[in-house]
XYZ file of N, CA and C in Angstrom:
648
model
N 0.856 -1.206 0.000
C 0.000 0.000 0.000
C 0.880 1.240 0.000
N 0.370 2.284 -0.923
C 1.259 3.351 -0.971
C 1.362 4.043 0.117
N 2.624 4.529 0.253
C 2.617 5.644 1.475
C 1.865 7.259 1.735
N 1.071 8.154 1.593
C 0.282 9.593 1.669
C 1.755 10.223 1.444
N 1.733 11.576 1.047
C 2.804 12.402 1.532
C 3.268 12.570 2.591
N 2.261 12.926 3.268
C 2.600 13.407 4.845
C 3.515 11.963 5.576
N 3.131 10.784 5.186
C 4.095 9.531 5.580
C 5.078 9.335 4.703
N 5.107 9.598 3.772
C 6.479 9.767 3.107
C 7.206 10.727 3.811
N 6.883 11.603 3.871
C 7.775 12.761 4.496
C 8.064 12.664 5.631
N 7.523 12.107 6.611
C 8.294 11.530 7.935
C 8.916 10.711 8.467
N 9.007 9.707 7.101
C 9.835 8.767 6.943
C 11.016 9.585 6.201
N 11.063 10.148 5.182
C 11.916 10.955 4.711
C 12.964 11.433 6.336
N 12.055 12.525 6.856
C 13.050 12.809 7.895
C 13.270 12.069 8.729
N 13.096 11.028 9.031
C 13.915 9.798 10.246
C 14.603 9.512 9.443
N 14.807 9.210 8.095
C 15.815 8.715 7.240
C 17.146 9.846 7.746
N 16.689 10.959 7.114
C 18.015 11.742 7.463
C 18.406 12.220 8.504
N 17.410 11.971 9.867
C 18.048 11.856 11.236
C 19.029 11.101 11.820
N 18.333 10.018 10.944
C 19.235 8.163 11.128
C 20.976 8.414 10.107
N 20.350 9.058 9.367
C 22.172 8.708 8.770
C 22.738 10.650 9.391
N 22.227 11.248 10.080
C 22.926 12.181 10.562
C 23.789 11.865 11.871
N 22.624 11.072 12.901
C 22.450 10.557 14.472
C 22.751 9.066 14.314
N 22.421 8.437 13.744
C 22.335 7.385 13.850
C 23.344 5.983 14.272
N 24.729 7.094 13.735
C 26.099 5.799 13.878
C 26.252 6.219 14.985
N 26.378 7.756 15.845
C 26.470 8.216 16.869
C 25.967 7.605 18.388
N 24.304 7.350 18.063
C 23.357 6.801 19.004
C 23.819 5.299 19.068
N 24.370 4.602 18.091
C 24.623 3.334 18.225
C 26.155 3.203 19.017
N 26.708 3.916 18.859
C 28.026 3.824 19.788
C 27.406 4.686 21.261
N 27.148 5.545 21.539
C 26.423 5.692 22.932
C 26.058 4.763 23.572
N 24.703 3.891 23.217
C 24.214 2.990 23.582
C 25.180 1.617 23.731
N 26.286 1.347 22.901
C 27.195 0.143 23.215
C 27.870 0.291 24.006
N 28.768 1.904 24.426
C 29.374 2.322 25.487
C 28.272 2.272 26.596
N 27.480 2.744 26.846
C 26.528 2.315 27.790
C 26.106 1.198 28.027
N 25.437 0.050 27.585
C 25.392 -1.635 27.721
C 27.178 -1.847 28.378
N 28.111 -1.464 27.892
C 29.645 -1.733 28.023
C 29.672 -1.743 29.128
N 29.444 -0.347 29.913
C 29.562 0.153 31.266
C 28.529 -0.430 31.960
N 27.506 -0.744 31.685
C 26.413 -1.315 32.785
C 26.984 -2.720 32.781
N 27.435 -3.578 31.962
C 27.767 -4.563 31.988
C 29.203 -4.749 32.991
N 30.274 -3.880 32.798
C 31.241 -3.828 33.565
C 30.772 -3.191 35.028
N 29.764 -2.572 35.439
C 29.370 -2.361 36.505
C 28.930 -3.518 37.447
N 27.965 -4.351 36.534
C 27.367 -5.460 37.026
C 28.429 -6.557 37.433
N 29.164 -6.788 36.420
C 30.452 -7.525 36.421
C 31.060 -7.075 38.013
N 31.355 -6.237 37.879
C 32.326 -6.219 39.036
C 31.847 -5.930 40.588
N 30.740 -5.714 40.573
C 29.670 -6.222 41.772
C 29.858 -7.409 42.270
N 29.370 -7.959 40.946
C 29.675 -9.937 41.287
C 30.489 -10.327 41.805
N 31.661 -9.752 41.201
C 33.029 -10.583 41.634
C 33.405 -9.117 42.734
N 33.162 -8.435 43.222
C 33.034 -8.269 44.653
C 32.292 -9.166 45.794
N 31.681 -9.332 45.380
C 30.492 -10.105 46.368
C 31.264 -11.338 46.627
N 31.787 -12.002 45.207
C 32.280 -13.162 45.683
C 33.675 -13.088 46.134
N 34.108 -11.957 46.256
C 35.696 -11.660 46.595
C 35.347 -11.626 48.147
N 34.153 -11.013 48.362
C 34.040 -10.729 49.956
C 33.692 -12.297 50.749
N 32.954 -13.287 49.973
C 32.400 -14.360 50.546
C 33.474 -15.421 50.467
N 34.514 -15.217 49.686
C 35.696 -16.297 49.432
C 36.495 -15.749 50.741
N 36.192 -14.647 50.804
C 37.669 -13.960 52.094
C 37.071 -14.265 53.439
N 35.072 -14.226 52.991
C 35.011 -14.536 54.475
C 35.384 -16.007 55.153
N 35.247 -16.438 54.274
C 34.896 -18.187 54.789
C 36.605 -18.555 55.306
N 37.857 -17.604 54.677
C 38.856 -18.290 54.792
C 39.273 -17.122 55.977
N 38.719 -16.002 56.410
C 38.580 -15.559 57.712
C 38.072 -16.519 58.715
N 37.610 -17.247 58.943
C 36.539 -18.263 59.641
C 37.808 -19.326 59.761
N 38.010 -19.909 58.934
C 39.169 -21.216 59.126
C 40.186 -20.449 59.773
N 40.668 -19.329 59.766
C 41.657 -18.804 60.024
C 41.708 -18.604 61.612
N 40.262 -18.125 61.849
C 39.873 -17.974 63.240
C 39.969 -19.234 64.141
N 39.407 -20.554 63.310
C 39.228 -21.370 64.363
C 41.111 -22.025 64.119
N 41.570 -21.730 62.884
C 42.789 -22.033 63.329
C 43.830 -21.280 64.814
N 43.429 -20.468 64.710
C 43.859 -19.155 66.137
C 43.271 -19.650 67.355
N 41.895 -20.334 66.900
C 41.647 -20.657 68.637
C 42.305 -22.318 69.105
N 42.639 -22.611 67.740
C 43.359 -24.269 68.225
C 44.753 -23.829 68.223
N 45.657 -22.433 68.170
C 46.480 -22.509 68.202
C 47.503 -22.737 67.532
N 47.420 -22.781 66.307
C 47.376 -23.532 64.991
C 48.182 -22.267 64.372
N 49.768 -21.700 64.881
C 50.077 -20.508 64.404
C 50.410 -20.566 62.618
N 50.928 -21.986 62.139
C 50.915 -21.774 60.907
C 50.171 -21.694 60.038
N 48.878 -22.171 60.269
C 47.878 -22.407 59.643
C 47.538 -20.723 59.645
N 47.104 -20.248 60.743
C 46.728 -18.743 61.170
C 48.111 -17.584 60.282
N 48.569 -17.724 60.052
C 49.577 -17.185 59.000
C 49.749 -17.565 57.811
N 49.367 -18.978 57.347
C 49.457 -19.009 55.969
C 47.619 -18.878 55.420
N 46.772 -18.643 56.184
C 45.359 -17.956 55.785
C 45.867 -16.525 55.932
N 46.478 -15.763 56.401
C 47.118 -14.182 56.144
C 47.529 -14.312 54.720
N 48.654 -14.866 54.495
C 49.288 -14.756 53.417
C 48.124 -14.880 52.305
N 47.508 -15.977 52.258
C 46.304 -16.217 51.323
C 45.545 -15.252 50.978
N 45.171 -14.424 51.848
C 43.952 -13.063 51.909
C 44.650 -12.167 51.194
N 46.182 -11.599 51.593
C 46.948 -10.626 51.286
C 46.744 -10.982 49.666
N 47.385 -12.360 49.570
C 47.659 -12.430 47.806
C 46.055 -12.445 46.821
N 45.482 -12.950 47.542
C 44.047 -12.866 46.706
C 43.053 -12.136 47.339
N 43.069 -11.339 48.303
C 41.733 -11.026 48.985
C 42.005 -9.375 49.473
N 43.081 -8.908 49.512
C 43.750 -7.707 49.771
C 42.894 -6.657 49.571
N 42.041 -6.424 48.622
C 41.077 -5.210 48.970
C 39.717 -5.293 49.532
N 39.340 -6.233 50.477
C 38.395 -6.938 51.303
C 38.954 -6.356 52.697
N 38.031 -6.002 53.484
C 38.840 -5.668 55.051
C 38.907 -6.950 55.582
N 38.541 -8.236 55.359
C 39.091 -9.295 55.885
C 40.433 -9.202 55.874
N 41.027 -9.069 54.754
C 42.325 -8.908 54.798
C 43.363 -8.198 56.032
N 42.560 -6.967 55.953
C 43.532 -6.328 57.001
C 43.088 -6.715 58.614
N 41.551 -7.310 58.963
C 41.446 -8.394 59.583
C 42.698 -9.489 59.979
N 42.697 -10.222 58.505
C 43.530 -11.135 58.935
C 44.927 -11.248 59.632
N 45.147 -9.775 59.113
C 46.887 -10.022 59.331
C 47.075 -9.295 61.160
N 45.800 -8.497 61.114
C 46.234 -8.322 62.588
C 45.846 -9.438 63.554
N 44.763 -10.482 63.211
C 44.707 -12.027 63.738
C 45.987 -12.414 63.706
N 47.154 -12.468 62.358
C 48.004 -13.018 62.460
C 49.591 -12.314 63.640
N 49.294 -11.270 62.971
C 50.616 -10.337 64.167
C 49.937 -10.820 65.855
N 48.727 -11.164 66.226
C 48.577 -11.528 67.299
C 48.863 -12.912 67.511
N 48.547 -13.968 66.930
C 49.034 -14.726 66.912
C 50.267 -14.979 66.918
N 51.394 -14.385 66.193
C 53.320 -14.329 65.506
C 53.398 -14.072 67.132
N 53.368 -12.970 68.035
C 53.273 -11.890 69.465
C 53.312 -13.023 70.553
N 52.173 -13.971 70.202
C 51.911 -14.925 71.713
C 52.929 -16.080 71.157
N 52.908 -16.183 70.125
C 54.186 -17.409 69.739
C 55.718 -16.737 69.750
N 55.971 -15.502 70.292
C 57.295 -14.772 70.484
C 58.109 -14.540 69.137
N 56.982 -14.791 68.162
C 57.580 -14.378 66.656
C 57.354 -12.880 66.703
N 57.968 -11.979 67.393
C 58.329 -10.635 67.136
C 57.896 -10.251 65.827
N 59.080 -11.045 64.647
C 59.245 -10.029 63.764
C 58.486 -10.395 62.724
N 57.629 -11.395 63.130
C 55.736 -11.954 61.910
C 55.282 -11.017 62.067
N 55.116 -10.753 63.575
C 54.361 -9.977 64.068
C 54.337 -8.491 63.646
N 55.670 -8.173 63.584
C 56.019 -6.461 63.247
C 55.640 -6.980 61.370
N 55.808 -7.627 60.744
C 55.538 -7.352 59.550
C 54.111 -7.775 58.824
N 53.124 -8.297 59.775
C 51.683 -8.100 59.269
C 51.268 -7.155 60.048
N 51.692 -6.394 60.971
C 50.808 -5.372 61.461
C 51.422 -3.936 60.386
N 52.876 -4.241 59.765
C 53.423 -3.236 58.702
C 51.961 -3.564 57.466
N 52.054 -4.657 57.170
C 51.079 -4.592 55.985
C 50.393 -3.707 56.185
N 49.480 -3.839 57.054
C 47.989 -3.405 57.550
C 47.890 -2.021 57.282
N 49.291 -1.479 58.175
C 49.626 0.304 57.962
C 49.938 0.701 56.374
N 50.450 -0.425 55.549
C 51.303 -0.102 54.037
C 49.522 -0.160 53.106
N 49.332 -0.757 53.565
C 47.592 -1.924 52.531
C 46.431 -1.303 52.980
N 46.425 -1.396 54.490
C 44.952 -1.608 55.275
C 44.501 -0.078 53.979
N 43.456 -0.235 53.866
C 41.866 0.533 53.390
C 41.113 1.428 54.582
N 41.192 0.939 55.709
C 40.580 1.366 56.564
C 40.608 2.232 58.031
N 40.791 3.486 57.865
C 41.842 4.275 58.823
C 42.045 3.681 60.475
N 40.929 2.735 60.895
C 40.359 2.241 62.317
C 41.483 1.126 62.165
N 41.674 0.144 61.017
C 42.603 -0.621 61.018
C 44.045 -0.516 61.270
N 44.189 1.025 60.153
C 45.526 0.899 60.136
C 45.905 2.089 61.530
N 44.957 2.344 62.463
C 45.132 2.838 63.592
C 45.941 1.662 64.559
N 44.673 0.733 64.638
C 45.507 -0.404 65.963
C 46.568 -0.999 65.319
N 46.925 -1.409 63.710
C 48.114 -1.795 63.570
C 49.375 -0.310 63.854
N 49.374 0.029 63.861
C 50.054 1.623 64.339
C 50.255 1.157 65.828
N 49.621 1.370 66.682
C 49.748 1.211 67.935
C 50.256 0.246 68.659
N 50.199 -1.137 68.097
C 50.482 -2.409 68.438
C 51.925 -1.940 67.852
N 52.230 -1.694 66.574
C 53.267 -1.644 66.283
C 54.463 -0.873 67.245
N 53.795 0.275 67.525
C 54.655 1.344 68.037
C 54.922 0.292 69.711
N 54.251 -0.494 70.109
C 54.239 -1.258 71.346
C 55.675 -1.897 71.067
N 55.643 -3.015 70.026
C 56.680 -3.750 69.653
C 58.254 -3.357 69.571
N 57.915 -1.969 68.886
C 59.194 -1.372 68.449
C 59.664 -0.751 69.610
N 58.843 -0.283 70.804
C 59.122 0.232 72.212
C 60.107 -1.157 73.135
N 59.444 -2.117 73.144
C 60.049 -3.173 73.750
C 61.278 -3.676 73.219
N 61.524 -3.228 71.679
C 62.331 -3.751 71.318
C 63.839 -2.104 71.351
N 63.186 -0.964 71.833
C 63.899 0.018 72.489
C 64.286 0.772 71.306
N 63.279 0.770 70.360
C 63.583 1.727 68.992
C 62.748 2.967 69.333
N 62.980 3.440 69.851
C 61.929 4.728 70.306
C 61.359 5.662 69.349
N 62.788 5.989 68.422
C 62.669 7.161 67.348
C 61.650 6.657 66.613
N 61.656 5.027 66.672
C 60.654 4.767 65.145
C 59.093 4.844 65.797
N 59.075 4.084 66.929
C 57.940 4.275 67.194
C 57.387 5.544 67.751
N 57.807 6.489 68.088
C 57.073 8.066 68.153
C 56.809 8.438 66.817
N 58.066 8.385 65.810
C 57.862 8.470 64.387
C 55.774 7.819 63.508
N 55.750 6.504 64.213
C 54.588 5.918 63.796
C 53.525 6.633 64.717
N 53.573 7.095 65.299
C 52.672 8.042 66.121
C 52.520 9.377 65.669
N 53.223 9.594 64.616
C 53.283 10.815 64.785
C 51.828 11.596 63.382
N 51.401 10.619 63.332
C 50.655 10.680 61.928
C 49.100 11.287 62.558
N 48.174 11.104 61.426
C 46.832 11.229 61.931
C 46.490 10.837 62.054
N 45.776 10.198 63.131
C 44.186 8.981 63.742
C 42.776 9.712 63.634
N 42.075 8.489 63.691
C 40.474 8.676 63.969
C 40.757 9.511 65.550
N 39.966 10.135 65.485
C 39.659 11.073 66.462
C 39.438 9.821 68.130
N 38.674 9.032 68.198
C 38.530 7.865 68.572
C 40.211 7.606 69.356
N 40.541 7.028 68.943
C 42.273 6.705 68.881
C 42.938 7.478 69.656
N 42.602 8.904 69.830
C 43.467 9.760 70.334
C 43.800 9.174 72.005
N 43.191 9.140 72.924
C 43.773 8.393 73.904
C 45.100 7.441 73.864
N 44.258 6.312 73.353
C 45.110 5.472 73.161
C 46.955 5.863 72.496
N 46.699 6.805 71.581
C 48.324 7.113 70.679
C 48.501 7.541 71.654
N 47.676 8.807 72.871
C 48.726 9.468 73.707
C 49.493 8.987 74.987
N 48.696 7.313 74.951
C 49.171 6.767 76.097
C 49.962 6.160 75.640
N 50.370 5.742 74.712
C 51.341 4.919 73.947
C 52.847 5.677 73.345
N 52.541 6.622 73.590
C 53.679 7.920 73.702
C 54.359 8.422 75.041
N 52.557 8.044 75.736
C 54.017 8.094 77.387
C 54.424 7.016 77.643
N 54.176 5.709 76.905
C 55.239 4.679 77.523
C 56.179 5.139 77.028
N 56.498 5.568 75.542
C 57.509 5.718 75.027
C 58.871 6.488 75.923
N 58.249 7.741 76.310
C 58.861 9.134 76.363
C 59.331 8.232 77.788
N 58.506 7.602 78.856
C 59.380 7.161 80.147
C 60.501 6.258 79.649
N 60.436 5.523 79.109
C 61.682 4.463 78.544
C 62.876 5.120 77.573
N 62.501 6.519 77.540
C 63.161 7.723 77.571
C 63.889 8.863 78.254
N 63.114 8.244 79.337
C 63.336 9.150 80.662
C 63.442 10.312 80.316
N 62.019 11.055 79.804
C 61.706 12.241 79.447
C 60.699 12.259 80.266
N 60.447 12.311 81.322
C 59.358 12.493 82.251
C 58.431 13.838 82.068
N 58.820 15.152 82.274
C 57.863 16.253 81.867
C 56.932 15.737 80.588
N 57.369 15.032 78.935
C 57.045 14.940 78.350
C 55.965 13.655 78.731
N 55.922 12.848 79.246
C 55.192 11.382 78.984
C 54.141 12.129 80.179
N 54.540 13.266 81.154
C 53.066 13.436 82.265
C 52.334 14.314 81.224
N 52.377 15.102 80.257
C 51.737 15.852 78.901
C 51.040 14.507 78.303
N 52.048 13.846 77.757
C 51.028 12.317 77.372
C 50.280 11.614 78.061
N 50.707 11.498 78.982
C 49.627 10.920 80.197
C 47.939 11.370 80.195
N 48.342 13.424 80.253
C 47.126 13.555 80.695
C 46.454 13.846 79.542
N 46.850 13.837 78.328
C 46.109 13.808 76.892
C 45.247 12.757 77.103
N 46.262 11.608 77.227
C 45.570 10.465 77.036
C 44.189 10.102 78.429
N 44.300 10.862 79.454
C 43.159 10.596 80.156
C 42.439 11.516 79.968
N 42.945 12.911 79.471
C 41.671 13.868 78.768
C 40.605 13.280 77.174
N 41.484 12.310 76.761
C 40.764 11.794 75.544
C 40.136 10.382 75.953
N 40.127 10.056 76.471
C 39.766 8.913 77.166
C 38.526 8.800 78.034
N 37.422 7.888 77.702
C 36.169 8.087 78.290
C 35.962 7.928 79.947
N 35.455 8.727 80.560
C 35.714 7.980 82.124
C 34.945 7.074 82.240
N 34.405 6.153 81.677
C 33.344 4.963 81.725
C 34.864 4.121 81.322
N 35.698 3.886 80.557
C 36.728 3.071 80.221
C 37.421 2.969 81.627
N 37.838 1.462 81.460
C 38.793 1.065 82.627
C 40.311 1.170 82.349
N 40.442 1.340 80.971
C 41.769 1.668 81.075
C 42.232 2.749 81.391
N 41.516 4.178 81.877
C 41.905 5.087 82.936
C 42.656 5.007 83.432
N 42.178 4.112 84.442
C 42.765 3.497 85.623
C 44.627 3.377 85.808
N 44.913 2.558 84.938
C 46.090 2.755 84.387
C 46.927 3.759 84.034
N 46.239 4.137 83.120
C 46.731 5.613 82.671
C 47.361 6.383 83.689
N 46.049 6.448 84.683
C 46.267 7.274 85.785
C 47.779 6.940 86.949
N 47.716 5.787 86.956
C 48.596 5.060 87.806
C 49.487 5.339 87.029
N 50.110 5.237 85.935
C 50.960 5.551 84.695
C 51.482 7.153 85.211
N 50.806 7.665 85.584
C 50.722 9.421 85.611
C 51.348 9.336 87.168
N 50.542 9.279 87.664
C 50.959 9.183 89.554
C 53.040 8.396 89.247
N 52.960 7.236 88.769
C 54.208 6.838 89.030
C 55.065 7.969 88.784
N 55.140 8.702 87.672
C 56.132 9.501 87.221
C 55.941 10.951 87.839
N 54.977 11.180 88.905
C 54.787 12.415 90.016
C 54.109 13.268 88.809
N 52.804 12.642 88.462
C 51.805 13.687 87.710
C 51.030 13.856 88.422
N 49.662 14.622 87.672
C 48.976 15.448 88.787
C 47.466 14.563 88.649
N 46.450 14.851 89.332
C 45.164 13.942 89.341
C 44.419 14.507 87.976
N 44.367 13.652 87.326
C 43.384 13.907 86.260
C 42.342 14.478 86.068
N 42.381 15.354 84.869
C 41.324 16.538 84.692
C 40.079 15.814 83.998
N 39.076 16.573 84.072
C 37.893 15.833 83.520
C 38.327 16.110 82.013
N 37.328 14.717 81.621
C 37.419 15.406 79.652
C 36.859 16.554 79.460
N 37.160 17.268 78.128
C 36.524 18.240 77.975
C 35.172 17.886 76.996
């Protein structure tokens, strides 16, 4: 059946819309399918990146509660090499530096809680590996390095804790003025519902500090 004018002619102009627009709209739309497809894609294999890391978080755990230090370190290593942008990961390795610590492996210990600070994703993570660390390197009488690892920025949270971990430092320094300043940071940042106060405080008294001020 013939076409009227008026349908010729509007077929006419989609014709020359289509070869004006037309190669244009078809590459839009493939870059778009492209990207929704690579969006979707990599959802997935998040999801399953997170459920592969959890399950070998879990073995890892009950390897830690049987004691099981190699096992509990070679599930670290595993996470690091395949699971590394998952916070299991940075999970794991501070499971493992605790584990290396009670087995007197020092220096496991100092180098998955390094990961955590080099890798970790997550500022809360690479806070307690910081702190634990700066512990290690204190006992082991490196002072410079561990004030050095303190010396950065924390979650607001944290602040206690770095400042009490600075007056151990500064006494095993025998910088006393300096560690009763750390002292009372650390019990000014510090909740008075927490029991580690307590300490703190005793920490403060040993070195002839003064009674602790309320938080602000």
């Amino acid at each position: 059946m013939a076409y009227d004018l008026e349908e010729q002619e509007q077929l006419a102009s989609i014709k020359a819309w289509w070869s004006k627009y037309g190669n244009l709209l078809t590459w839009v739309l493939i870059v778009a399918l492209a990207a929704y497809g690579a969006w979707s894609g990599w959802n997935l294999y998040q999801r399953k990146q997170s459920q592969q890391a959890s399950q070998l978080y879990e073995e890892q755990q009950k390897a830690a509660e049987a004691k099981d230090g190699a096992k509990v370190l070679r599930a670290a290593t595993d996470m690091q090499d395949k699971f590394s942008g998952t916070a299991y990961a940075q999970m794991s390795a501070l499971v493992a530096a605790k584990s290396a610590f009670n087995a007197n492996d020092t220096e496991t210990a100092k180098k998955q809680l390094q990961w955590v600070i080099d890798h970790g994703r997550d500022a809360e993570y690479k806070a307690i590996a910081s702190i634990r660390l700066a512990g290690l390197l204190l006992d082991a009488k490196a002072y410079d390095d561990a004030l050095k690892l303190l010396a950065g920025d924390f979650p607001v949270q944290f602040a206690g804790a770095v400042a009490d971990r600075k007056g151990d430092i500064l006494v095993a320094q025998d910088k006393r003025d300096e560690a009763r300043v750390a002292y009372q940071l650390a019990l000014d940042k510090t909740d008075e519902r927490n029991p580690g106060r307590q300490l703190i405080q005793l920490k403060l008294d040993a070195i002839g500090g003064t009674p602790a001020k309320a938080a602000a």
